[in-house]
PDB file of C-alpha atoms (C1' of nucleotides) in Angstrom:
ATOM      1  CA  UNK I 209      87.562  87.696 101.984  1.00 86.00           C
ATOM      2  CA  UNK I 210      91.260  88.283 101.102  1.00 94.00           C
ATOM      3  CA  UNK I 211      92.792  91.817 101.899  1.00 97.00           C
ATOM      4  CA  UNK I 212      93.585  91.890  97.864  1.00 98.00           C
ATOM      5  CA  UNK I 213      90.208  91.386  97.490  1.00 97.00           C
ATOM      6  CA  UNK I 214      89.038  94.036  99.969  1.00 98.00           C
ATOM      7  CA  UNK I 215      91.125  96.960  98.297  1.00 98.00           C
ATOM      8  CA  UNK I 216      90.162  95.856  95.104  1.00 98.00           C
ATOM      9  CA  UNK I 217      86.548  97.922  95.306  1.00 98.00           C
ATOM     10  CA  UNK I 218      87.334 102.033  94.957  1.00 98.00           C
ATOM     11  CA  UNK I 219      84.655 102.399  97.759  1.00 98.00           C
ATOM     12  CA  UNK I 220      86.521 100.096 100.180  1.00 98.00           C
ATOM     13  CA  UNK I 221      89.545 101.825  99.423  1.00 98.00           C
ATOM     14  CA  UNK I 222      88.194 105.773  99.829  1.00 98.00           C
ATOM     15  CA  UNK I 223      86.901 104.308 103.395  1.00 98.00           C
ATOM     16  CA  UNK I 224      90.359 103.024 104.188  1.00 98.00           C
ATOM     17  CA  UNK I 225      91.458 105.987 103.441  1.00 97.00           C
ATOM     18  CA  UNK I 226      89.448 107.730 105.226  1.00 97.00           C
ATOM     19  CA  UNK I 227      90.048 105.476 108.379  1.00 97.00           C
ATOM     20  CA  UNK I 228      93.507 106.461 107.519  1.00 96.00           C
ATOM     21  CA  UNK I 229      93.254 109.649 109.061  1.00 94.00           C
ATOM     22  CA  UNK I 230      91.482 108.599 112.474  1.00 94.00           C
ATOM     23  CA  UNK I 231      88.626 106.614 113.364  1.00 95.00           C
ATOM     24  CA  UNK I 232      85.100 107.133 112.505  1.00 97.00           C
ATOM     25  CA  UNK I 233      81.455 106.000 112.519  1.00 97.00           C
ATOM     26  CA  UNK I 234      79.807 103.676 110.365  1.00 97.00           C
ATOM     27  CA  UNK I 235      77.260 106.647 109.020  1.00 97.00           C
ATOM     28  CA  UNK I 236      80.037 109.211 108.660  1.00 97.00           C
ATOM     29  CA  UNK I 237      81.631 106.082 106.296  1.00 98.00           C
ATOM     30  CA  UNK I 238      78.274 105.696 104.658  1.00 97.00           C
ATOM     31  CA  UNK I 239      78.001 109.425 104.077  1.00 97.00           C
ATOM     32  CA  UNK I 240      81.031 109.976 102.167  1.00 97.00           C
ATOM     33  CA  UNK I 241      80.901 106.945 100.507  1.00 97.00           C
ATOM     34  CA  UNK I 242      77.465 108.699  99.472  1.00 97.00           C
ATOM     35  CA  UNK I 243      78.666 111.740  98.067  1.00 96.00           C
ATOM     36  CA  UNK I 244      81.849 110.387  96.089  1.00 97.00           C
ATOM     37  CA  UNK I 245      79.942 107.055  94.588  1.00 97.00           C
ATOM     38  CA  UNK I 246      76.038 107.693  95.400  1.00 97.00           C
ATOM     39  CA  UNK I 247      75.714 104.739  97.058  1.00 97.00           C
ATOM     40  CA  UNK I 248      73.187 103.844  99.599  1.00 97.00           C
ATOM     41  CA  UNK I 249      73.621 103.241 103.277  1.00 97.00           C
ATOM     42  CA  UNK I 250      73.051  99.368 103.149  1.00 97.00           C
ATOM     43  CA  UNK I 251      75.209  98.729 100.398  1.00 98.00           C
ATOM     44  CA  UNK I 252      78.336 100.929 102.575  1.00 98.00           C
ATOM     45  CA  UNK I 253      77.043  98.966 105.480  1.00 98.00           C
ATOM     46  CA  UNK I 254      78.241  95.786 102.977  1.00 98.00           C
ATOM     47  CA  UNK I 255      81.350  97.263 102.472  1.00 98.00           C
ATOM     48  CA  UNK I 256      82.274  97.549 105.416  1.00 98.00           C
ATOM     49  CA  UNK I 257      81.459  94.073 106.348  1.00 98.00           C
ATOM     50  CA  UNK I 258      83.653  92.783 104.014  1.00 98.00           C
ATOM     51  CA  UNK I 259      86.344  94.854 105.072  1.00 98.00           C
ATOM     52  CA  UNK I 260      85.960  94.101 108.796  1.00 97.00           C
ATOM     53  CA  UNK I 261      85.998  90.349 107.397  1.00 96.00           C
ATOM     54  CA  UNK I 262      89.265  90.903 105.546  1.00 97.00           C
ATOM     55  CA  UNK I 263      90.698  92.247 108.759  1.00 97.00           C
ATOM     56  CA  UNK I 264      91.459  95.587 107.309  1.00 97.00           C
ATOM     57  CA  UNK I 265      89.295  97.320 110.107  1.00 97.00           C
ATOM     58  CA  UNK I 266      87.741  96.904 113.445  1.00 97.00           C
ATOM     59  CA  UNK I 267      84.918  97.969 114.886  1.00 96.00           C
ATOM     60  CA  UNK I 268      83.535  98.973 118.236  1.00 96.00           C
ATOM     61  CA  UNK I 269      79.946  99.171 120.062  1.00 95.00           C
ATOM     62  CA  UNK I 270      79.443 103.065 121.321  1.00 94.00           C
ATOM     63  CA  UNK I 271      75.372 103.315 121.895  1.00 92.00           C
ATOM     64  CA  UNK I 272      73.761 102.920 118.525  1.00 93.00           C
ATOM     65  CA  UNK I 273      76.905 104.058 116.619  1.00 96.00           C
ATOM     66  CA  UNK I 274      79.584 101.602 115.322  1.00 97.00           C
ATOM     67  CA  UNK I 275      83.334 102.965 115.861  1.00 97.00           C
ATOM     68  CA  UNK I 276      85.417 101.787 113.113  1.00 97.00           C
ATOM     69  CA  UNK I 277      89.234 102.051 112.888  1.00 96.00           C
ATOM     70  CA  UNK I 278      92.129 100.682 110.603  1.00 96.00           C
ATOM     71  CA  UNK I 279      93.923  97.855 111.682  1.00 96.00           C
ATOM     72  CA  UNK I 280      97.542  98.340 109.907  1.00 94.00           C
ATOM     73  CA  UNK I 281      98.589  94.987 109.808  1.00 94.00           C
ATOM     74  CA  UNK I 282      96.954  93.908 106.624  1.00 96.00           C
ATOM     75  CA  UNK I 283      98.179  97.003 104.986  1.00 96.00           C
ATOM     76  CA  UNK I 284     101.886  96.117 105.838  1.00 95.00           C
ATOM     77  CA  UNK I 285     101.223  92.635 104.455  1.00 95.00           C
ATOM     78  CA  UNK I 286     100.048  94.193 101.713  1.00 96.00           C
ATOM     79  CA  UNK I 287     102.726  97.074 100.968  1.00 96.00           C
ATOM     80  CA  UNK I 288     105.246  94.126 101.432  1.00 95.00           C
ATOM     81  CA  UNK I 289     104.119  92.107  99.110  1.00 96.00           C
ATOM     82  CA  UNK I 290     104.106  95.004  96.352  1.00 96.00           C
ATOM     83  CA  UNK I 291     107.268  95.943  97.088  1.00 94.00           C
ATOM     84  CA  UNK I 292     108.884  92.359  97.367  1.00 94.00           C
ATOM     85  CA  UNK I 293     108.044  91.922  93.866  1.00 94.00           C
ATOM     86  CA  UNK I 294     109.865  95.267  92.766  1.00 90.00           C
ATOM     87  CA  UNK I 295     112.709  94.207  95.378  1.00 74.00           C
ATOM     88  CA  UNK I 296     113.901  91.583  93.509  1.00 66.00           C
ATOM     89  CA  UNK I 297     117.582  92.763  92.586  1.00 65.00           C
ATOM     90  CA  UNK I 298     118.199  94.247  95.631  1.00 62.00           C
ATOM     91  CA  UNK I 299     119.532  91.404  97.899  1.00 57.00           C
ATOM     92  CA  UNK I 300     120.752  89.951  94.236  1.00 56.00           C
ATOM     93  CA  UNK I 301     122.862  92.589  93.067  1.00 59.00           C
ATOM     94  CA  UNK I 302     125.973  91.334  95.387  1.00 57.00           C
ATOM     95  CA  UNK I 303     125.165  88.009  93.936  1.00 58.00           C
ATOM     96  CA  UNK I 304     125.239  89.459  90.529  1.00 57.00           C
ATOM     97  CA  UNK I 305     128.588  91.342  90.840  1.00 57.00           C
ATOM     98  CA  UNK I 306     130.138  88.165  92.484  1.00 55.00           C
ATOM     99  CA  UNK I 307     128.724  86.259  89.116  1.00 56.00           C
ATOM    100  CA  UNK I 308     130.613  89.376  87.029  1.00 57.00           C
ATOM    101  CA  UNK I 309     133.717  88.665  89.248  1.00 55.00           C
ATOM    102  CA  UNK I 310     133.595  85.307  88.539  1.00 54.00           C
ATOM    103  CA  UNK I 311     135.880  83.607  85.992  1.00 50.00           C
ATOM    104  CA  UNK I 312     132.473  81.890  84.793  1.00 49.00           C
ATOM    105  CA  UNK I 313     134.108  81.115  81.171  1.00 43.00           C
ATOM    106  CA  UNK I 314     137.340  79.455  81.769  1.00 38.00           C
ATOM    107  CA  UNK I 315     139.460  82.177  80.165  1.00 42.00           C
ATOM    108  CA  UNK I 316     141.850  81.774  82.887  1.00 40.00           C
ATOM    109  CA  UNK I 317     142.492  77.859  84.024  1.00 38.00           C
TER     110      UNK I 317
ATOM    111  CA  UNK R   8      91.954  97.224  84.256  1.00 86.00           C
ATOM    112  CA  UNK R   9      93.248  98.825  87.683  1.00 94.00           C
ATOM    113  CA  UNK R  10      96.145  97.510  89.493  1.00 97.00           C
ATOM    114  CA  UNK R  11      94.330  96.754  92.562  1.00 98.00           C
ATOM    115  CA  UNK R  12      91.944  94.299  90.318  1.00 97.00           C
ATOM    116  CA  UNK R  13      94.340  93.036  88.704  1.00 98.00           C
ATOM    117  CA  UNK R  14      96.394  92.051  91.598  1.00 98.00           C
ATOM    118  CA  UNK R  15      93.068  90.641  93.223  1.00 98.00           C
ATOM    119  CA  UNK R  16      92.857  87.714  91.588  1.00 98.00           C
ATOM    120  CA  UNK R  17      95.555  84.191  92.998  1.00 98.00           C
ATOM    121  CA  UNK R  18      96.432  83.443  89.776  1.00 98.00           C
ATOM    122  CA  UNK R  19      97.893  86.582  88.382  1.00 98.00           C
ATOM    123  CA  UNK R  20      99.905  87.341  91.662  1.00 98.00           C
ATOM    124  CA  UNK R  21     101.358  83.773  91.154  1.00 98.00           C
ATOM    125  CA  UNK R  22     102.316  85.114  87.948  1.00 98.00           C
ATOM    126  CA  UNK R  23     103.250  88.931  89.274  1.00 98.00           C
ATOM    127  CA  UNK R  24     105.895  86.234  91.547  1.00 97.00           C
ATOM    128  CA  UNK R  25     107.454  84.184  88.864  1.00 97.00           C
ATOM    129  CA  UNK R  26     107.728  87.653  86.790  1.00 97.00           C
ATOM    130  CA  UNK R  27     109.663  89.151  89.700  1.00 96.00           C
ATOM    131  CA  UNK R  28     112.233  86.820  89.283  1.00 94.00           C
ATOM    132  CA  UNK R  29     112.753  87.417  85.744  1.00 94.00           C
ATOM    133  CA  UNK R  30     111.281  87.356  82.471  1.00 95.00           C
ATOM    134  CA  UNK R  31     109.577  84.651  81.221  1.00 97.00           C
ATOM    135  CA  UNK R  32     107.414  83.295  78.144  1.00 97.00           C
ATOM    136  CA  UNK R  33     103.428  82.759  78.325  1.00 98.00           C
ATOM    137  CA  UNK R  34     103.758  79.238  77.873  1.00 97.00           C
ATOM    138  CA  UNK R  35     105.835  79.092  81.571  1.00 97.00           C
ATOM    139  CA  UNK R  36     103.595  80.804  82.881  1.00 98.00           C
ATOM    140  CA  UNK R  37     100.356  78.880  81.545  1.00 98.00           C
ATOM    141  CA  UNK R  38     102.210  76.022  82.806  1.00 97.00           C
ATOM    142  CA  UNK R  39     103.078  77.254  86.420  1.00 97.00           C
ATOM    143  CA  UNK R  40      99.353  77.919  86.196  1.00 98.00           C
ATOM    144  CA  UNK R  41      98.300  74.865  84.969  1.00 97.00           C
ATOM    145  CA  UNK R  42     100.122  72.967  87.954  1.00 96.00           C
ATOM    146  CA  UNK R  43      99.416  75.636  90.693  1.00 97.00           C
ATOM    147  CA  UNK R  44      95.811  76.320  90.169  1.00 98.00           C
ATOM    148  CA  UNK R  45      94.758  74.044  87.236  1.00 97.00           C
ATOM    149  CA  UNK R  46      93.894  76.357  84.686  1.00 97.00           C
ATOM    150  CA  UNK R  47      93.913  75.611  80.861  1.00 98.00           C
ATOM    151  CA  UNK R  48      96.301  77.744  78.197  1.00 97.00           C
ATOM    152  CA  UNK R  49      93.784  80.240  77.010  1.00 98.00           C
ATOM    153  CA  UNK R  50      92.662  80.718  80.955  1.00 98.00           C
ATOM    154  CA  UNK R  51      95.966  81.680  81.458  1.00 98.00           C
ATOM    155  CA  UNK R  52      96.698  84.038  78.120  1.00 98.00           C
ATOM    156  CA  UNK R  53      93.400  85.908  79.530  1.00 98.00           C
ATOM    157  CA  UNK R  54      95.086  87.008  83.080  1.00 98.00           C
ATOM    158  CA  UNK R  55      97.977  87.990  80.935  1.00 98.00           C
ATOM    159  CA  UNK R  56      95.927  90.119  79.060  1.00 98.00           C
ATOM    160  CA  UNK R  57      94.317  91.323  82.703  1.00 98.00           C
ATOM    161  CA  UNK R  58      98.251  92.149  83.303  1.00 98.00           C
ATOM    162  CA  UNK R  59      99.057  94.026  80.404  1.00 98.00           C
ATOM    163  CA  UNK R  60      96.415  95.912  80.277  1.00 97.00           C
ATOM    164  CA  UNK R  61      96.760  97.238  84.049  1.00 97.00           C
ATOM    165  CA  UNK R  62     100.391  97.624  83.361  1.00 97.00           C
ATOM    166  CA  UNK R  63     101.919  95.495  85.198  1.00 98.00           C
ATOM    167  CA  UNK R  64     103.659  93.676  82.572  1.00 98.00           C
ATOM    168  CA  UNK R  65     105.028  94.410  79.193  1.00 97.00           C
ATOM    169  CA  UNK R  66     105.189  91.664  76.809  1.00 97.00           C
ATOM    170  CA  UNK R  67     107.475  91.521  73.653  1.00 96.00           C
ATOM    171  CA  UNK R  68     107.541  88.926  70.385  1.00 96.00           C
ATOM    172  CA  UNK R  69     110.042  86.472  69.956  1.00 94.00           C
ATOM    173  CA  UNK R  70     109.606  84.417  67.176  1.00 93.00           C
ATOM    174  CA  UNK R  71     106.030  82.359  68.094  1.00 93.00           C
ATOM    175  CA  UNK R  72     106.820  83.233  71.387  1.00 96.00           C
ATOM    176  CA  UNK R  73     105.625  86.019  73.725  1.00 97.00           C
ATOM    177  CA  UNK R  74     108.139  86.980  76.480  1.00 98.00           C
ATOM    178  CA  UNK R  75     106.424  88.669  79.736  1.00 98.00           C
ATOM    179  CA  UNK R  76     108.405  91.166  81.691  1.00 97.00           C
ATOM    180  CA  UNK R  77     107.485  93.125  85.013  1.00 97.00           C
ATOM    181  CA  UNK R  78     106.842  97.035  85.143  1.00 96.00           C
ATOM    182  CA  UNK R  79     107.342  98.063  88.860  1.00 95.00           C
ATOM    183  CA  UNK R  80     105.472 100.968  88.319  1.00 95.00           C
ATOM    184  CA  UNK R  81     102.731  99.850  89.024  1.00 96.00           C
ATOM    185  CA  UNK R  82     103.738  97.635  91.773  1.00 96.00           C
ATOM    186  CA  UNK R  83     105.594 100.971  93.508  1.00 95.00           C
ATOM    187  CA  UNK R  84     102.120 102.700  93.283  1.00 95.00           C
ATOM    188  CA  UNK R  85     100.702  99.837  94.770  1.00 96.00           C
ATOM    189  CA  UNK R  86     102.712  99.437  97.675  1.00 96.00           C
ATOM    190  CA  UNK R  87     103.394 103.225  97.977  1.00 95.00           C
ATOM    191  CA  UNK R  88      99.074 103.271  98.981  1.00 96.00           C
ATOM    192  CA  UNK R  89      98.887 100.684 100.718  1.00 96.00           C
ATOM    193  CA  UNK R  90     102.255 101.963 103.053  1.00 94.00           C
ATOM    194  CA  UNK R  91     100.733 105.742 102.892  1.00 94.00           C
ATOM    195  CA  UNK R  92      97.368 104.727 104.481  1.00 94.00           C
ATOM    196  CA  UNK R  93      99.454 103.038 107.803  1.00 90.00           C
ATOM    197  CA  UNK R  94     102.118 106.207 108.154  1.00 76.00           C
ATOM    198  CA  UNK R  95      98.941 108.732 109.309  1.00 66.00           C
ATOM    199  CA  UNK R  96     100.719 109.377 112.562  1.00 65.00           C
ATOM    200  CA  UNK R  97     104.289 109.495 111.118  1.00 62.00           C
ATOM    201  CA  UNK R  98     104.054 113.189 110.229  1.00 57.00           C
ATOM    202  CA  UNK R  99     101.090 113.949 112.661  1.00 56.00           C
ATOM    203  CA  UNK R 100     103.032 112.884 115.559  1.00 60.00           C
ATOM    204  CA  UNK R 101     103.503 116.645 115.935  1.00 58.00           C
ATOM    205  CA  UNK R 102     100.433 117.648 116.055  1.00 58.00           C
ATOM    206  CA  UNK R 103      99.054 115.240 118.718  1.00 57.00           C
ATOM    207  CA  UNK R 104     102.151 116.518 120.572  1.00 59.00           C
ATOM    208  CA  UNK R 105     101.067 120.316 120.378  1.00 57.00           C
ATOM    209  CA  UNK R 106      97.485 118.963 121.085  1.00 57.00           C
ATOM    210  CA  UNK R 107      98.792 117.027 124.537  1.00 57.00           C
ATOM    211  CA  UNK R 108     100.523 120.790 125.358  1.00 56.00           C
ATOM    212  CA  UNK R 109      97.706 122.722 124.611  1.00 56.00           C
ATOM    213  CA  UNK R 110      95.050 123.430 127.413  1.00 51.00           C
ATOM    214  CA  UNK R 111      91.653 122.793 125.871  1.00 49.00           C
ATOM    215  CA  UNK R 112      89.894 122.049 128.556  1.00 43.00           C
ATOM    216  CA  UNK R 113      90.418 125.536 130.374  1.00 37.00           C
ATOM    217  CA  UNK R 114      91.337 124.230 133.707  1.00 42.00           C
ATOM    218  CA  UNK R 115      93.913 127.241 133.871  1.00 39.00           C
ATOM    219  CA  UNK R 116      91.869 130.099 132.954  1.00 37.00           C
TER     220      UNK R 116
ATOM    221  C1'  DC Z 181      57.319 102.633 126.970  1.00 55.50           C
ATOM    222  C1'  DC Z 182      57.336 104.092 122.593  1.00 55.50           C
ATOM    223  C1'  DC Z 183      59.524 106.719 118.938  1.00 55.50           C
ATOM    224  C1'  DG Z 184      63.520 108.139 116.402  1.00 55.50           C
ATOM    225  C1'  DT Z 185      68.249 107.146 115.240  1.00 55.50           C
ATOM    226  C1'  DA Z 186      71.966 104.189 113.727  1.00 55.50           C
ATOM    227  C1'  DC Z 187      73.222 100.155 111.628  1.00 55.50           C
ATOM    228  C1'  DT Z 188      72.919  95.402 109.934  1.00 55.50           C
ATOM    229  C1'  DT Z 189      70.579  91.702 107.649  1.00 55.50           C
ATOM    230  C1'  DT Z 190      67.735  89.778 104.111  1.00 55.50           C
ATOM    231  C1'  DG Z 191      66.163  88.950  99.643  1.00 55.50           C
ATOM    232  C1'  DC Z 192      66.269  90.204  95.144  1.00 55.50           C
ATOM    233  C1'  DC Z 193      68.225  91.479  90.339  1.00 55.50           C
ATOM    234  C1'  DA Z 194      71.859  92.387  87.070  1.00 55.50           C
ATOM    235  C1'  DC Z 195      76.221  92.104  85.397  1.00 55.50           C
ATOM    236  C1'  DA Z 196      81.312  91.397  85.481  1.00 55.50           C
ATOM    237  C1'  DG Z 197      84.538  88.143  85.166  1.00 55.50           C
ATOM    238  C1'  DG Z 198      86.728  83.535  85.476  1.00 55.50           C
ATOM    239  C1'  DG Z 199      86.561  78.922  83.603  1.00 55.50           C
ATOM    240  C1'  DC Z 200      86.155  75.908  79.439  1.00 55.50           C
ATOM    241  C1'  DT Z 201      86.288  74.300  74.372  1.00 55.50           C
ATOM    242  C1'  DA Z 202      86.946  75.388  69.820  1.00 55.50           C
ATOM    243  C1'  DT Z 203      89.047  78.269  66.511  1.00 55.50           C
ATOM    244  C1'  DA Z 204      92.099  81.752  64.597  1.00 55.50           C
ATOM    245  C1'  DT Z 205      96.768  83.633  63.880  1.00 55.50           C
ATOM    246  C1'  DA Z 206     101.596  83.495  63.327  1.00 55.50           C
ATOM    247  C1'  DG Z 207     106.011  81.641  62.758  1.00 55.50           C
ATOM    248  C1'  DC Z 208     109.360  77.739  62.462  1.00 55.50           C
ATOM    249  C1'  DT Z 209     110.768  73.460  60.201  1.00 55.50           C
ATOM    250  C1'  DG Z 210     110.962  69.646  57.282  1.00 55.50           C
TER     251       DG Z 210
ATOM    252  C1'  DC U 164     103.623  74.404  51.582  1.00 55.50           C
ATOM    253  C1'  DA U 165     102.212  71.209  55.144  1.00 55.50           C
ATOM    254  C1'  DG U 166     102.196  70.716  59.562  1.00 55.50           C
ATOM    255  C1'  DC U 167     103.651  71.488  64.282  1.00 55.50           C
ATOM    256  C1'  DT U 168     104.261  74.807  68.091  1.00 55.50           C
ATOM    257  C1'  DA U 169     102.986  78.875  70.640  1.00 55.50           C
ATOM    258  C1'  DT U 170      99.699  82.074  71.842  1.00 55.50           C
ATOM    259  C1'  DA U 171      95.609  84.761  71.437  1.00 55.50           C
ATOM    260  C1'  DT U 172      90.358  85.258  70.496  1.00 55.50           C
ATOM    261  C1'  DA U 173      85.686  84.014  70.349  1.00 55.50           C
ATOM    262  C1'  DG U 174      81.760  82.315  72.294  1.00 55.50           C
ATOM    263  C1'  DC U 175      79.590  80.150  75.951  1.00 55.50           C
ATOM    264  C1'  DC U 176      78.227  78.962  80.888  1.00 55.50           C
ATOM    265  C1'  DC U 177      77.908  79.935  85.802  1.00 55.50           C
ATOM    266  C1'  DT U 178      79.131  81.929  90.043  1.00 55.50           C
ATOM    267  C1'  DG U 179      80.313  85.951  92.822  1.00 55.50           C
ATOM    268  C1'  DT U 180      79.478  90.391  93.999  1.00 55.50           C
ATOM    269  C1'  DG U 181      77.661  95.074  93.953  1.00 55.50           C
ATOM    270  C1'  DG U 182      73.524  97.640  93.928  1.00 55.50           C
ATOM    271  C1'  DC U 183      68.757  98.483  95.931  1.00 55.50           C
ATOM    272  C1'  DA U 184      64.512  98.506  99.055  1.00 55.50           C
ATOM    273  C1'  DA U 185      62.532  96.631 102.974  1.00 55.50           C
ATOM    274  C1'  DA U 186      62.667  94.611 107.341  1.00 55.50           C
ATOM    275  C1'  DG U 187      65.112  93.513 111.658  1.00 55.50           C
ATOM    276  C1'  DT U 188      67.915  94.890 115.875  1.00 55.50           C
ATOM    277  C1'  DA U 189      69.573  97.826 119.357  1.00 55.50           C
ATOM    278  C1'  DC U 190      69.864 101.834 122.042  1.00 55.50           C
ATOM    279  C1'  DG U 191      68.682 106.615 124.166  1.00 55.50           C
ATOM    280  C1'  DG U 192      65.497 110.192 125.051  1.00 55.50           C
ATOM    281  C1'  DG U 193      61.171 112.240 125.922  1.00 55.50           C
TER     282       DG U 193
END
DNA sequence: CCCGTACTTTGCCACAGGGCTATATAGCTG
DNA sequence: CAGCTATATAGCCCTGTGGCAAAGTACGGG
């Protein structure tokens, strides 16, 4: 699944968010994912399939427990796209003033 | 709608893209749809509807047609999460320094 | 070696939402 | 006003996905 896709569920995105401020174990995930939405463990468990899918987080093997952590990279993508859309006049605006400066009408042959 | 949803879905970032670089009228962009993904007019008008309603785009009347315009707002939020959930240690930096000074594991009693 | 703990997988149901056609609405234009 | 253009709505399928309970897997401890 596509990391647009991934954030697009509020549970996905309270357990980035949560991975956000260190890693932590699949049950802790499935715990607070229990108390803010009331969800059960299998269906967090889903979650966070789909976000290790999406690339959004990895996860590591320690005795029964599974270690997840944030992987930032899909993040950036994903705060540069957002803000690539917004950028749009900056990077234009010195081709806008030249356009201004330009004798674009002919007044002036 | 939420931003996040609404942004989920190929076809209305194609059309968060074209609206970036300027306004444009429904019928461009059911017809950038139409070649990019295939989708029919009234396909189209519904994502726009997803879009308005999250607030990504305003939309004004000229004449029979509709012209589409981007808010950033909602784009800014957007990338503003997405950026705040990779800049954990920007700010905490500190305190993992005053935790590598402190002596917690009582070696020097 | 078996039980409890920690997760994941499986199989199921229900519903949201994306696609389509057909139809409605609204405004030019002849 | 008739009719064309531009867009939105309505109504309908069908797939994807989120939820659950139950079963499967893996590991550590007594």
């Amino acid at each position: 699944m596509d990391v647009f896709q991934a954030v697009a569920d509020p549970v996905r995105r309270s357990m980035v968010e949560r991975l956000a401020r260190g890693e932590v174990t699949a049950g802790e995930l499935a715990d607070l994912a229990a108390e803010r939405f009331g969800i059960r463990q299998p269906t967090a468990s889903k979650h966070l399939k789909v976000l290790r899918e999406s690339g959004l987080v990895t996860s590591t093997v320690d005795a029964q427990r599974r270690v997840y952590r944030l992987d930032p990279g899909p993040l950036d993508e994903l705060a540069g796209w957002a803000s690539r859309q917004t950028s749009f006049w900056t990077g234009r605006l010195d081709a806008l003033e030249r356009h201004l400066e330009t004798d674009h009408d002919g007044s002036t042959p």
